Tab-separated table of C-alpha atoms and ligand atoms in Angstrom:
chain	number	residue	atom	x	y	z
A	11	MET	CA	24.286	4.599	-25.933
A	12	ALA	CA	21.891	2.300	-27.657
A	13	PRO	CA	23.474	0.326	-30.450
A	14	ASN	CA	22.494	1.279	-33.954
A	15	GLY	CA	19.148	0.003	-35.158
A	16	ILE	CA	17.380	-0.007	-31.781
A	17	PRO	CA	14.149	1.812	-31.819
A	18	ARG	CA	14.397	5.048	-29.709
A	19	ALA	CA	11.509	7.029	-28.361
A	20	SER	CA	11.420	9.944	-25.922
A	21	THR	CA	9.129	11.365	-23.313
A	22	ARG	CA	9.233	13.767	-20.453
A	23	VAL	CA	8.531	11.295	-17.585
A	24	ALA	CA	9.320	7.557	-17.866
A	25	ILE	CA	7.301	5.731	-15.337
A	26	VAL	CA	8.612	2.259	-14.248
A	27	GLY	CA	5.766	0.085	-12.937
A	28	ALA	CA	1.955	0.012	-13.589
A	29	GLY	CA	0.806	-0.579	-10.009
A	30	PRO	CA	-1.407	2.008	-8.314
A	31	ALA	CA	1.609	4.360	-7.902
A	32	GLY	CA	2.736	4.372	-11.544
A	33	LEU	CA	-0.842	4.494	-12.919
A	34	LEU	CA	-1.955	7.405	-10.623
A	35	LEU	CA	1.213	9.302	-11.463
A	36	GLY	CA	0.547	8.806	-15.117
A	37	GLN	CA	-2.889	10.018	-14.855
A	38	LEU	CA	-2.066	13.126	-12.779
A	39	LEU	CA	0.541	14.116	-15.336
A	40	THR	CA	-1.642	13.374	-18.287
A	41	VAL	CA	-4.407	15.592	-16.870
A	42	ALA	CA	-1.778	18.318	-16.420
A	43	GLY	CA	-0.684	17.912	-20.128
A	44	ILE	CA	2.780	16.342	-19.228
A	45	ASP	CA	3.888	13.564	-21.583
A	46	ASN	CA	4.690	10.200	-19.902
A	47	VAL	CA	5.222	6.520	-20.794
A	48	ILE	CA	4.532	3.660	-18.443
A	49	ILE	CA	6.783	0.549	-18.662
A	50	GLU	CA	5.429	-2.572	-16.815
A	51	GLN	CA	7.098	-5.989	-16.737
A	52	ARG	CA	3.834	-7.908	-16.196
A	53	SER	CA	0.693	-8.345	-18.303
A	54	PRO	CA	-2.461	-6.230	-17.337
A	55	ALA	CA	-4.368	-9.431	-16.226
A	56	TYR	CA	-1.477	-10.221	-13.880
A	57	VAL	CA	-1.514	-6.656	-12.294
A	58	LEU	CA	-5.284	-6.813	-11.882
A	59	GLY	CA	-5.159	-10.345	-10.398
A	60	ARG	CA	-3.238	-9.224	-7.231
A	61	ILE	CA	-5.600	-8.899	-4.308
A	62	ARG	CA	-4.158	-6.279	-1.882
A	63	ALA	CA	-5.280	-3.298	-0.041
A	64	GLY	CA	-8.868	-2.308	0.751
A	65	ILE	CA	-8.896	0.839	2.706
A	66	LEU	CA	-8.576	4.442	1.167
A	67	GLU	CA	-7.757	7.576	3.244
A	68	CYS	CA	-9.622	10.778	2.350
A	69	GLY	CA	-6.538	12.141	0.705
A	70	THR	CA	-6.255	9.095	-1.555
A	71	VAL	CA	-9.903	9.474	-2.540
A	72	GLU	CA	-9.197	13.250	-3.346
A	73	ALA	CA	-6.231	12.230	-5.445
A	74	LEU	CA	-8.224	9.796	-7.435
A	75	ALA	CA	-10.904	12.333	-8.018
A	76	ARG	CA	-8.244	14.829	-9.109
A	77	ALA	CA	-7.022	12.228	-11.612
A	78	GLY	CA	-10.542	11.875	-12.882
A	79	VAL	CA	-11.024	8.270	-11.878
A	80	ALA	CA	-13.346	8.467	-8.797
A	81	ALA	CA	-16.818	8.093	-10.420
A	82	ARG	CA	-17.173	4.341	-9.590
A	83	LEU	CA	-15.385	4.677	-6.292
A	84	HIS	CA	-18.017	7.327	-5.204
A	85	GLU	CA	-20.780	5.094	-6.295
A	86	GLU	CA	-19.576	1.681	-5.086
A	87	GLY	CA	-17.036	2.501	-2.257
A	88	LEU	CA	-18.301	1.945	1.272
A	89	VAL	CA	-17.675	4.924	3.665
A	90	HIS	CA	-16.775	3.647	7.136
A	91	HIS	CA	-16.942	5.977	10.156
A	92	GLY	CA	-14.857	3.856	12.383
A	93	ILE	CA	-13.378	0.406	13.205
A	94	GLU	CA	-13.740	-2.054	15.885
A	95	LEU	CA	-11.135	-3.708	18.148
A	96	SER	CA	-11.890	-7.224	19.511
A	97	PHE	CA	-10.015	-8.441	22.558
A	98	ASP	CA	-10.676	-10.303	25.881
A	99	GLY	CA	-14.006	-11.567	24.495
A	100	ALA	CA	-15.559	-8.223	23.490
A	101	ARG	CA	-15.677	-5.632	20.638
A	102	HIS	CA	-14.828	-1.961	21.206
A	103	ARG	CA	-15.732	0.635	18.540
A	104	ILE	CA	-13.455	3.577	17.702
A	105	ASP	CA	-15.678	6.106	16.053
A	106	PHE	CA	-13.463	8.279	13.698
A	107	HIS	CA	-16.353	10.445	12.597
A	108	ALA	CA	-17.350	11.473	16.220
A	109	LEU	CA	-13.668	11.933	17.184
A	110	ILE	CA	-12.297	13.913	14.258
A	111	GLY	CA	-15.024	14.285	11.671
A	112	ARG	CA	-13.213	12.181	9.036
A	113	ASP	CA	-13.778	8.736	7.455
A	114	VAL	CA	-12.196	6.117	5.353
A	115	THR	CA	-13.533	4.376	2.204
A	116	VAL	CA	-13.481	0.610	1.556
A	117	TYR	CA	-12.681	0.153	-2.226
A	118	GLY	CA	-10.309	-2.616	-3.274
A	119	GLN	CA	-6.941	-1.863	-4.796
A	120	THR	CA	-7.946	-4.151	-7.623
A	121	GLU	CA	-10.855	-1.678	-8.417
A	122	VAL	CA	-8.623	1.416	-8.127
A	123	THR	CA	-6.175	-0.273	-10.579
A	124	ARG	CA	-9.066	-1.217	-12.929
A	125	ASP	CA	-10.312	2.338	-12.934
A	126	LEU	CA	-6.771	3.829	-13.565
A	127	MET	CA	-6.078	1.371	-16.336
A	128	ALA	CA	-9.385	2.332	-18.068
A	129	ALA	CA	-8.528	6.070	-17.728
A	130	ARG	CA	-5.055	5.284	-19.101
A	131	ALA	CA	-6.407	3.502	-22.133
A	132	ALA	CA	-8.939	6.234	-22.827
A	133	SER	CA	-6.295	8.993	-22.645
A	134	GLY	CA	-4.112	7.418	-25.427
A	135	MET	CA	-0.916	7.889	-23.413
A	136	PRO	CA	1.425	5.021	-24.140
A	137	SER	CA	1.890	2.038	-21.761
A	138	VAL	CA	4.135	-0.895	-22.550
A	139	TYR	CA	3.117	-4.100	-20.735
A	140	GLU	CA	5.238	-7.308	-20.590
A	141	ALA	CA	8.375	-5.374	-21.002
A	142	ALA	CA	11.336	-7.588	-20.177
A	143	GLY	CA	14.931	-6.754	-18.995
A	144	VAL	CA	13.994	-3.219	-17.890
A	145	SER	CA	17.127	-1.221	-17.033
A	146	LEU	CA	17.734	2.408	-15.936
A	147	HIS	CA	20.666	4.431	-17.247
A	148	ASP	CA	22.312	7.891	-16.705
A	149	PHE	CA	19.805	9.166	-14.214
A	150	ASP	CA	22.772	11.066	-12.503
A	151	GLY	CA	23.076	12.993	-15.777
A	152	ALA	CA	20.922	15.315	-17.862
A	153	ARG	CA	19.309	12.817	-20.069
A	154	PRO	CA	18.293	9.466	-18.451
A	155	GLN	CA	17.160	6.383	-20.375
A	156	VAL	CA	15.094	3.366	-19.767
A	157	ARG	CA	15.849	0.265	-21.784
A	158	TYR	CA	13.571	-2.748	-22.170
A	159	ARG	CA	12.843	-5.737	-24.466
A	160	LYS	CA	9.324	-6.161	-25.900
A	161	ASP	CA	8.334	-9.076	-28.141
A	162	GLY	CA	12.002	-10.001	-28.447
A	163	ALA	CA	13.174	-6.487	-29.607
A	164	TRP	CA	15.150	-3.969	-27.650
A	165	HIS	CA	13.800	-0.406	-27.054
A	166	VAL	CA	15.247	2.801	-25.658
A	167	LEU	CA	13.270	5.461	-24.086
A	168	ASP	CA	14.977	8.894	-23.449
A	169	CYS	CA	13.362	11.059	-20.924
A	170	ASP	CA	13.953	14.061	-18.520
A	171	VAL	CA	13.044	12.149	-15.425
A	172	ILE	CA	12.484	8.564	-14.290
A	173	ALA	CA	9.709	7.726	-11.698
A	174	GLY	CA	10.584	4.457	-10.026
A	175	CYS	CA	7.112	3.155	-9.185
A	176	ASP	CA	8.073	-0.572	-9.486
A	177	GLY	CA	7.333	-1.844	-6.007
A	178	PHE	CA	9.520	-3.409	-3.315
A	179	HIS	CA	11.158	-5.897	-5.723
A	180	GLY	CA	11.584	-3.590	-8.582
A	181	VAL	CA	14.648	-2.564	-10.573
A	182	SER	CA	14.675	1.202	-9.779
A	183	ARG	CA	15.890	1.240	-6.203
A	184	ALA	CA	18.289	-1.590	-7.107
A	185	SER	CA	19.822	0.598	-9.821
A	186	VAL	CA	21.123	3.083	-7.223
A	187	PRO	CA	24.564	2.356	-5.918
A	188	GLY	CA	24.549	1.006	-2.407
A	189	ALA	CA	26.734	3.794	-1.013
A	190	ALA	CA	24.157	6.476	-2.221
A	191	ARG	CA	21.199	4.989	-0.290
A	192	ARG	CA	20.487	4.201	3.336
A	193	ILE	CA	18.149	1.359	4.238
A	194	PHE	CA	16.068	1.096	7.504
A	195	GLU	CA	14.336	-2.240	8.007
A	196	ARG	CA	12.520	-4.443	10.365
A	197	GLU	CA	11.120	-7.914	9.696
A	198	TYR	CA	8.444	-9.412	11.784
A	199	PRO	CA	8.505	-13.089	12.566
A	200	PHE	CA	4.890	-13.529	11.138
A	201	GLY	CA	2.883	-12.980	8.178
A	202	TRP	CA	-0.819	-12.676	7.225
A	203	LEU	CA	-2.686	-15.435	5.715
A	204	GLY	CA	-5.579	-13.798	3.713
A	205	VAL	CA	-8.781	-15.269	2.279
A	206	LEU	CA	-11.205	-13.552	-0.007
A	207	SER	CA	-14.815	-15.127	-0.053
A	208	GLU	CA	-18.134	-14.453	-1.622
A	209	THR	CA	-19.778	-14.051	1.829
A	210	PRO	CA	-21.350	-11.184	3.664
A	211	PRO	CA	-18.935	-9.405	6.030
A	212	VAL	CA	-19.201	-10.399	9.610
A	213	ALA	CA	-19.725	-6.718	10.794
A	214	ASP	CA	-20.533	-3.359	9.285
A	215	GLU	CA	-17.063	-2.148	9.944
A	216	LEU	CA	-13.576	-3.664	10.017
A	217	VAL	CA	-12.818	-5.770	13.205
A	218	TYR	CA	-9.168	-5.844	14.249
A	219	ALA	CA	-8.758	-8.770	16.717
A	220	SER	CA	-5.916	-9.381	19.249
A	221	HIS	CA	-5.795	-12.824	20.681
A	222	PRO	CA	-3.222	-14.853	22.582
A	223	GLN	CA	-3.035	-17.253	19.673
A	224	GLY	CA	-2.398	-14.381	17.276
A	225	PHE	CA	-4.024	-11.426	15.382
A	226	ALA	CA	-6.970	-11.616	12.992
A	227	LEU	CA	-8.725	-9.110	10.784
A	228	CYS	CA	-12.204	-9.079	9.391
A	229	SER	CA	-12.373	-6.815	6.367
A	230	MET	CA	-14.474	-6.541	3.219
A	231	ARG	CA	-14.592	-5.509	-0.434
A	232	SER	CA	-18.405	-5.054	-0.591
A	233	LYS	CA	-21.529	-6.023	1.227
A	234	THR	CA	-21.356	-9.542	-0.343
A	235	ARG	CA	-17.591	-10.033	-0.566
A	236	SER	CA	-15.351	-10.425	2.565
A	237	ARG	CA	-11.603	-10.315	3.163
A	238	TYR	CA	-10.268	-12.028	6.244
A	239	TYR	CA	-6.724	-12.399	7.589
A	240	VAL	CA	-5.006	-14.416	10.365
A	241	GLN	CA	-1.470	-14.043	11.723
A	242	VAL	CA	0.739	-17.085	10.811
A	243	PRO	CA	4.379	-17.872	11.370
A	244	SER	CA	6.555	-16.528	8.683
A	245	THR	CA	7.531	-20.000	7.737
A	246	GLU	CA	3.914	-21.090	6.919
A	247	GLN	CA	2.634	-22.062	3.408
A	248	ALA	CA	-0.856	-21.182	2.129
A	249	ALA	CA	-1.037	-24.804	0.742
A	250	ASN	CA	-1.149	-26.179	4.272
A	251	TRP	CA	-4.397	-24.257	4.936
A	252	SER	CA	-7.623	-25.832	3.879
A	253	ASP	CA	-10.608	-23.525	4.000
A	254	ALA	CA	-11.925	-25.368	7.059
A	255	ARG	CA	-8.697	-24.835	8.879
A	256	PHE	CA	-8.661	-21.165	7.979
A	257	TRP	CA	-12.225	-20.530	9.207
A	258	ASP	CA	-11.660	-22.526	12.433
A	259	THR	CA	-8.606	-20.498	13.227
A	260	LEU	CA	-10.241	-17.176	12.512
A	261	ARG	CA	-13.311	-18.009	14.540
A	262	SER	CA	-11.106	-19.018	17.524
A	263	ARG	CA	-9.413	-15.591	17.526
A	264	LEU	CA	-12.614	-13.579	17.520
A	265	ASP	CA	-14.858	-12.615	20.570
A	266	PRO	CA	-17.781	-15.068	20.914
A	267	ALA	CA	-20.483	-12.765	19.415
A	268	THR	CA	-18.437	-12.015	16.245
A	269	ALA	CA	-17.389	-15.632	15.958
A	270	GLN	CA	-21.032	-16.650	16.025
A	271	ALA	CA	-21.981	-14.153	13.340
A	272	LEU	CA	-19.257	-15.287	10.949
A	273	VAL	CA	-20.641	-16.686	7.668
A	274	THR	CA	-18.093	-18.917	5.946
A	275	GLY	CA	-17.906	-20.109	2.291
A	276	PRO	CA	-15.262	-21.326	-0.215
A	277	SER	CA	-12.261	-19.146	-0.610
A	278	ILE	CA	-11.809	-17.356	-3.937
A	279	GLU	CA	-8.168	-16.445	-3.150
A	280	LYS	CA	-5.825	-17.518	-0.417
A	281	SER	CA	-2.228	-16.189	-0.020
A	282	ILE	CA	0.290	-15.266	2.700
A	283	ALA	CA	1.940	-11.874	2.848
A	284	PRO	CA	5.098	-11.305	4.946
A	285	LEU	CA	5.130	-8.284	7.228
A	286	ARG	CA	7.967	-5.808	7.032
A	287	SER	CA	8.804	-2.264	7.746
A	288	PHE	CA	11.322	-0.731	5.227
A	289	VAL	CA	12.411	2.775	4.205
A	290	CYS	CA	15.110	3.792	1.709
A	291	GLU	CA	16.593	7.240	2.191
A	292	PRO	CA	16.707	9.418	0.108
A	293	MET	CA	13.818	8.891	-2.341
A	294	ARG	CA	15.578	10.917	-5.040
A	295	PHE	CA	18.835	10.143	-6.875
A	296	GLY	CA	19.592	12.774	-9.532
A	297	ARG	CA	16.750	12.430	-12.024
A	298	LEU	CA	15.362	9.264	-10.517
A	299	PHE	CA	12.435	9.581	-8.103
A	300	LEU	CA	11.253	6.647	-6.161
A	301	ALA	CA	7.505	6.439	-5.102
A	302	GLY	CA	5.319	3.950	-3.335
A	303	ASP	CA	6.589	0.540	-2.246
A	304	ALA	CA	9.758	1.035	-4.330
A	305	ALA	CA	10.828	3.385	-1.517
A	306	HIS	CA	9.086	1.997	1.554
A	307	ILE	CA	7.098	-0.813	3.067
A	308	VAL	CA	4.743	-0.855	5.965
A	309	PRO	CA	3.080	-3.904	7.641
A	310	PRO	CA	-0.406	-3.838	6.543
A	311	THR	CA	-1.901	-3.490	9.960
A	312	GLY	CA	-2.388	0.309	9.630
A	313	ALA	CA	-3.801	-0.020	5.975
A	314	LYS	CA	-1.187	2.555	4.874
A	315	GLY	CA	0.884	1.112	1.931
A	316	LEU	CA	-1.416	2.098	-0.986
A	317	ASN	CA	-2.217	5.450	0.690
A	318	LEU	CA	1.490	6.260	1.108
A	319	ALA	CA	1.992	5.408	-2.514
A	320	ALA	CA	-0.853	7.877	-3.429
A	321	SER	CA	0.710	10.696	-1.227
A	322	ASP	CA	4.231	10.264	-2.653
A	323	VAL	CA	2.703	10.435	-6.171
A	324	VAL	CA	0.649	13.490	-5.470
A	325	THR	CA	3.852	15.267	-4.138
A	326	LEU	CA	5.840	14.171	-7.186
A	327	ALA	CA	3.152	15.134	-9.761
A	328	ASP	CA	2.847	18.653	-8.106
A	329	ALA	CA	6.662	18.960	-8.285
A	330	LEU	CA	6.740	17.964	-11.867
A	331	ILE	CA	3.857	20.337	-12.687
A	332	ALA	CA	5.741	23.160	-11.042
A	333	ARG	CA	8.848	22.247	-13.147
A	334	TYR	CA	7.037	22.036	-16.419
A	335	ALA	CA	4.240	24.590	-16.061
A	336	HIS	CA	6.176	27.245	-14.139
A	337	GLY	CA	9.901	26.368	-14.711
A	338	ASP	CA	10.364	25.890	-10.976
A	339	ALA	CA	12.538	22.943	-10.147
A	340	HIS	CA	12.685	23.780	-6.400
A	341	GLU	CA	9.723	21.506	-5.647
A	342	LEU	CA	11.620	18.551	-7.044
A	343	ASP	CA	14.535	19.319	-4.806
A	344	LEU	CA	12.148	19.092	-1.792
A	345	TYR	CA	10.495	15.854	-2.968
A	346	SER	CA	12.339	13.362	-0.901
A	347	GLU	CA	12.455	15.318	2.329
A	348	ARG	CA	8.701	16.060	2.063
A	349	CYS	CA	7.724	12.547	1.337
A	350	LEU	CA	9.943	11.052	4.044
A	351	ARG	CA	8.514	13.205	6.773
A	352	ARG	CA	5.024	11.690	6.064
A	353	VAL	CA	6.519	8.236	5.417
A	354	TRP	CA	8.167	8.032	8.743
A	355	LYS	CA	4.877	8.939	10.544
A	356	ALA	CA	2.996	6.147	8.721
A	357	GLU	CA	5.865	3.781	9.529
A	358	ARG	CA	5.532	4.628	13.169
A	359	PHE	CA	1.815	4.182	13.197
A	360	SER	CA	1.912	0.870	11.210
A	361	TRP	CA	4.715	-0.484	13.550
A	362	TRP	CA	2.576	0.564	16.568
A	363	MET	CA	-0.617	-1.007	15.346
A	364	THR	CA	1.434	-4.172	14.538
A	365	SER	CA	3.077	-4.210	18.009
A	366	LEU	CA	-0.299	-3.656	19.742
A	367	LEU	CA	-2.304	-6.254	18.074
A	368	HIS	CA	-0.039	-9.277	17.174
A	369	SER	CA	1.424	-12.110	19.276
A	370	PHE	CA	5.054	-11.959	19.304
A	371	PRO	CA	6.855	-15.332	19.572
A	372	GLY	CA	8.924	-15.336	22.741
A	373	ALA	CA	7.157	-12.393	24.356
A	374	ASP	CA	7.341	-12.867	28.160
A	375	ASP	CA	4.500	-12.374	30.576
A	376	PHE	CA	5.555	-8.866	31.292
A	377	ALA	CA	5.338	-7.900	27.522
A	378	ARG	CA	1.895	-9.483	27.257
A	379	ARG	CA	0.502	-7.566	30.258
A	380	ILE	CA	1.963	-4.282	28.870
A	381	GLN	CA	0.305	-5.033	25.469
A	382	ARG	CA	-3.048	-5.786	27.249
A	383	ALA	CA	-2.672	-2.618	29.313
A	384	GLU	CA	-2.145	-0.542	26.159
A	385	LEU	CA	-5.339	-1.960	24.518
A	386	ASP	CA	-7.341	-1.279	27.743
A	387	TYR	CA	-5.969	2.255	27.863
A	388	LEU	CA	-6.705	2.790	24.176
A	389	VAL	CA	-10.396	1.899	24.423
A	390	SER	CA	-10.908	3.900	27.556
A	391	SER	CA	-9.079	7.109	26.597
A	392	LYS	CA	-10.629	9.596	24.208
A	393	ALA	CA	-7.142	11.044	23.638
A	394	ALA	CA	-5.699	7.707	22.643
A	395	CYS	CA	-8.703	6.873	20.462
A	396	ARG	CA	-8.228	10.272	18.704
A	397	SER	CA	-4.617	9.611	18.035
A	398	LEU	CA	-5.450	6.357	16.419
A	399	ALA	CA	-8.191	7.917	14.377
A	400	GLU	CA	-6.050	10.808	13.113
A	401	ASN	CA	-3.318	8.397	11.964
A	402	TYR	CA	-5.759	5.758	10.505
A	403	VAL	CA	-7.772	8.178	8.407
A	404	GLY	CA	-4.521	9.728	7.173
A	405	LEU	CA	-2.230	12.614	8.278
A	406	PRO	CA	-2.453	15.690	5.973
A	407	HIS	CA	-0.664	15.425	2.583
B	5	RFL	P1	3.051	-2.328	-6.662
B	5	RFL	O1	1.535	-2.420	-6.388
B	5	RFL	O2	3.858	-3.399	-6.010
B	5	RFL	O3	3.321	-2.110	-8.175
B	5	RFL	C1	4.586	-2.118	-8.674
B	5	RFL	C2	4.408	-2.462	-10.157
B	5	RFL	O4	5.806	-2.416	-10.706
B	5	RFL	C3	5.959	-3.658	-11.544
B	5	RFL	N1	7.389	-3.935	-11.675
B	5	RFL	C4	8.179	-3.644	-12.698
B	5	RFL	N2	7.898	-3.028	-13.882
B	5	RFL	C5	8.829	-2.839	-14.759
B	5	RFL	N3	10.118	-3.267	-14.556
B	5	RFL	C6	10.406	-3.979	-13.493
B	5	RFL	N4	11.766	-4.323	-13.265
B	5	RFL	C7	9.403	-4.030	-12.495
B	5	RFL	N5	9.411	-4.702	-11.254
B	5	RFL	C8	8.208	-4.564	-10.780
B	5	RFL	C9	5.156	-4.640	-10.879
B	5	RFL	O5	4.863	-5.790	-11.666
B	5	RFL	C10	3.939	-3.863	-10.415
B	5	RFL	O6	2.915	-3.926	-11.350
B	5	RFL	O7	3.587	-0.975	-5.884
B	5	RFL	P2	2.907	0.499	-5.806
B	5	RFL	O8	2.245	0.919	-7.127
B	5	RFL	O9	3.888	1.282	-5.089
B	5	RFL	O10	1.663	0.286	-4.859
B	5	RFL	C11	1.804	-0.132	-3.446
B	5	RFL	C12	0.672	-1.015	-2.990
B	5	RFL	O11	0.445	-2.032	-3.939
B	5	RFL	C13	0.898	-1.643	-1.528
B	5	RFL	O12	1.485	-0.575	-0.770
B	5	RFL	C14	-0.395	-1.978	-0.812
B	5	RFL	O13	-1.050	-3.041	-1.489
B	5	RFL	C15	-0.108	-2.356	0.551
B	5	RFL	N6	-1.292	-2.730	1.306
B	5	RFL	C16	-2.304	-1.942	1.783
B	5	RFL	N7	-2.248	-0.658	1.550
B	5	RFL	C17	-3.117	0.165	2.030
B	5	RFL	O14	-2.965	1.383	1.823
B	5	RFL	N8	-4.302	-0.308	2.620
B	5	RFL	C18	-4.631	-1.570	2.898
B	5	RFL	O15	-5.622	-1.925	3.329
B	5	RFL	C19	-3.406	-2.464	2.494
B	5	RFL	N9	-3.672	-3.836	2.612
B	5	RFL	C20	-1.477	-4.208	1.478
B	5	RFL	C21	-2.677	-4.609	2.222
B	5	RFL	C22	-0.660	-5.102	1.016
B	5	RFL	C23	-0.735	-6.458	1.275
B	5	RFL	N10	0.168	-7.367	0.826
B	5	RFL	C24	-0.028	-8.318	-0.186
B	5	RFL	C25	1.584	-7.060	1.076
B	5	RFL	C26	-2.853	-5.936	2.335
B	5	RFL	C27	-1.911	-6.905	1.980
B	5	RFL	C28	-2.196	-8.367	2.369
B	6	PHB	C1	-7.907	-5.341	3.454
B	6	PHB	O1	-9.126	-5.183	3.361
B	6	PHB	O2	-7.224	-5.935	2.746
B	6	PHB	C2	-7.156	-4.703	4.590
B	6	PHB	C3	-7.874	-3.797	5.490
B	6	PHB	C4	-7.275	-3.223	6.475
B	6	PHB	C5	-5.928	-3.481	6.732
B	6	PHB	C6	-5.105	-4.291	5.885
B	6	PHB	C7	-5.833	-4.932	4.741
B	6	PHB	O3	-5.270	-2.870	7.764
């Protein structure tokens, strides 16, 4: 129990974390008339400063529309009908639209977050930023609590349910006793060094490049802003990479025509992200529900992280709506199992795309020939292209 004198508030759903998962859940619940409070440890500016995902599946776009935050996305998002693979000196297009009649949308996670934050502010639902010492209590009982410190003072939030949307390093998953959860994990011996630059993208669609020296990706945020990545060893530091070194490395991994078309410029942001596959089972512990990166991580190669966070959150919002609007708690009981089925398919696809396109230190000649044969097969088989397309645009929610 909170000591006397500590301010207490209560809500139905306490959401820990104001990344895309927490903000989208808050918005879907608010639209459905379900009270919620978001508690975030960082400032709004810090949350907005993180450059991350760029590709939205159709299901994610639909979820954002349902949350009432898709106006700018529909205006400014770039609809892409396919991607290109670059290897052995040439580019090969995979046309999602022709293969399966579906597309993806290029719209940065920063912009998704900005739109969700604006909607949150307009709704008047409470958000607490810069909450320190956040801790979760009694989620195995009937009345959980979230405690935190704000401006030096302790607060207690009583709730029915806690949504742990606090990312991979958050407190929610860590609050569950080790014996109650099972972790599945794979670390890759490399990371991605990413650069954002105010330059026109090298191609109309994303180019995923496989090269003996390592993977590279040409992505974008708009027609004038590009996002590029190169595979680097996991021990590498961004500070060792001048802009010139980055551009030279990127160019060396692209086919000649793409390398020649590359427009370079000063980097606006440069950072290294490690690559990891991770799943925590189950995703529910009593009245604590994990969603997004708090429950699972995929390597970014399949562009699935943000999209998985959105599909968890839609499943959780629907289950909470069933509980509060119709008194039906069964959907909450199904939450973990439903999410995990989709999560594992995205894990598989992201692991496969990563294995297909990266250089693995220590790989022998046999492994390299098999990888090349798989790329060759992929671009020459409609069935294989279709399988990639189905997974890339997103399996059904
Ligand atoms: P986030 O975004 O990490 O947000 C979690 C929030 O919780 C807060 N927090 C806490 N709050 C309160 N108390 C605590 N103790 C807390 N601990 C943490 C954090 O400050 C933060 O604000 O998780 P969320 O919402 O689950 O969203 C997940 C996505 O951010 C992530 O999956 C994607 O960015 C992954 N990802 C991509 N996903 C895609 O779908 N498509 C892509 O193209 C794509 N590209 C990428 C990516 C991730 C990358 N990196 C940096 C790993 C490219 C890269 C390079
Ligand atoms: C990005 O634009 O940041 C991006 C795009 C596709 C990916 C990963 C990251 O697979």
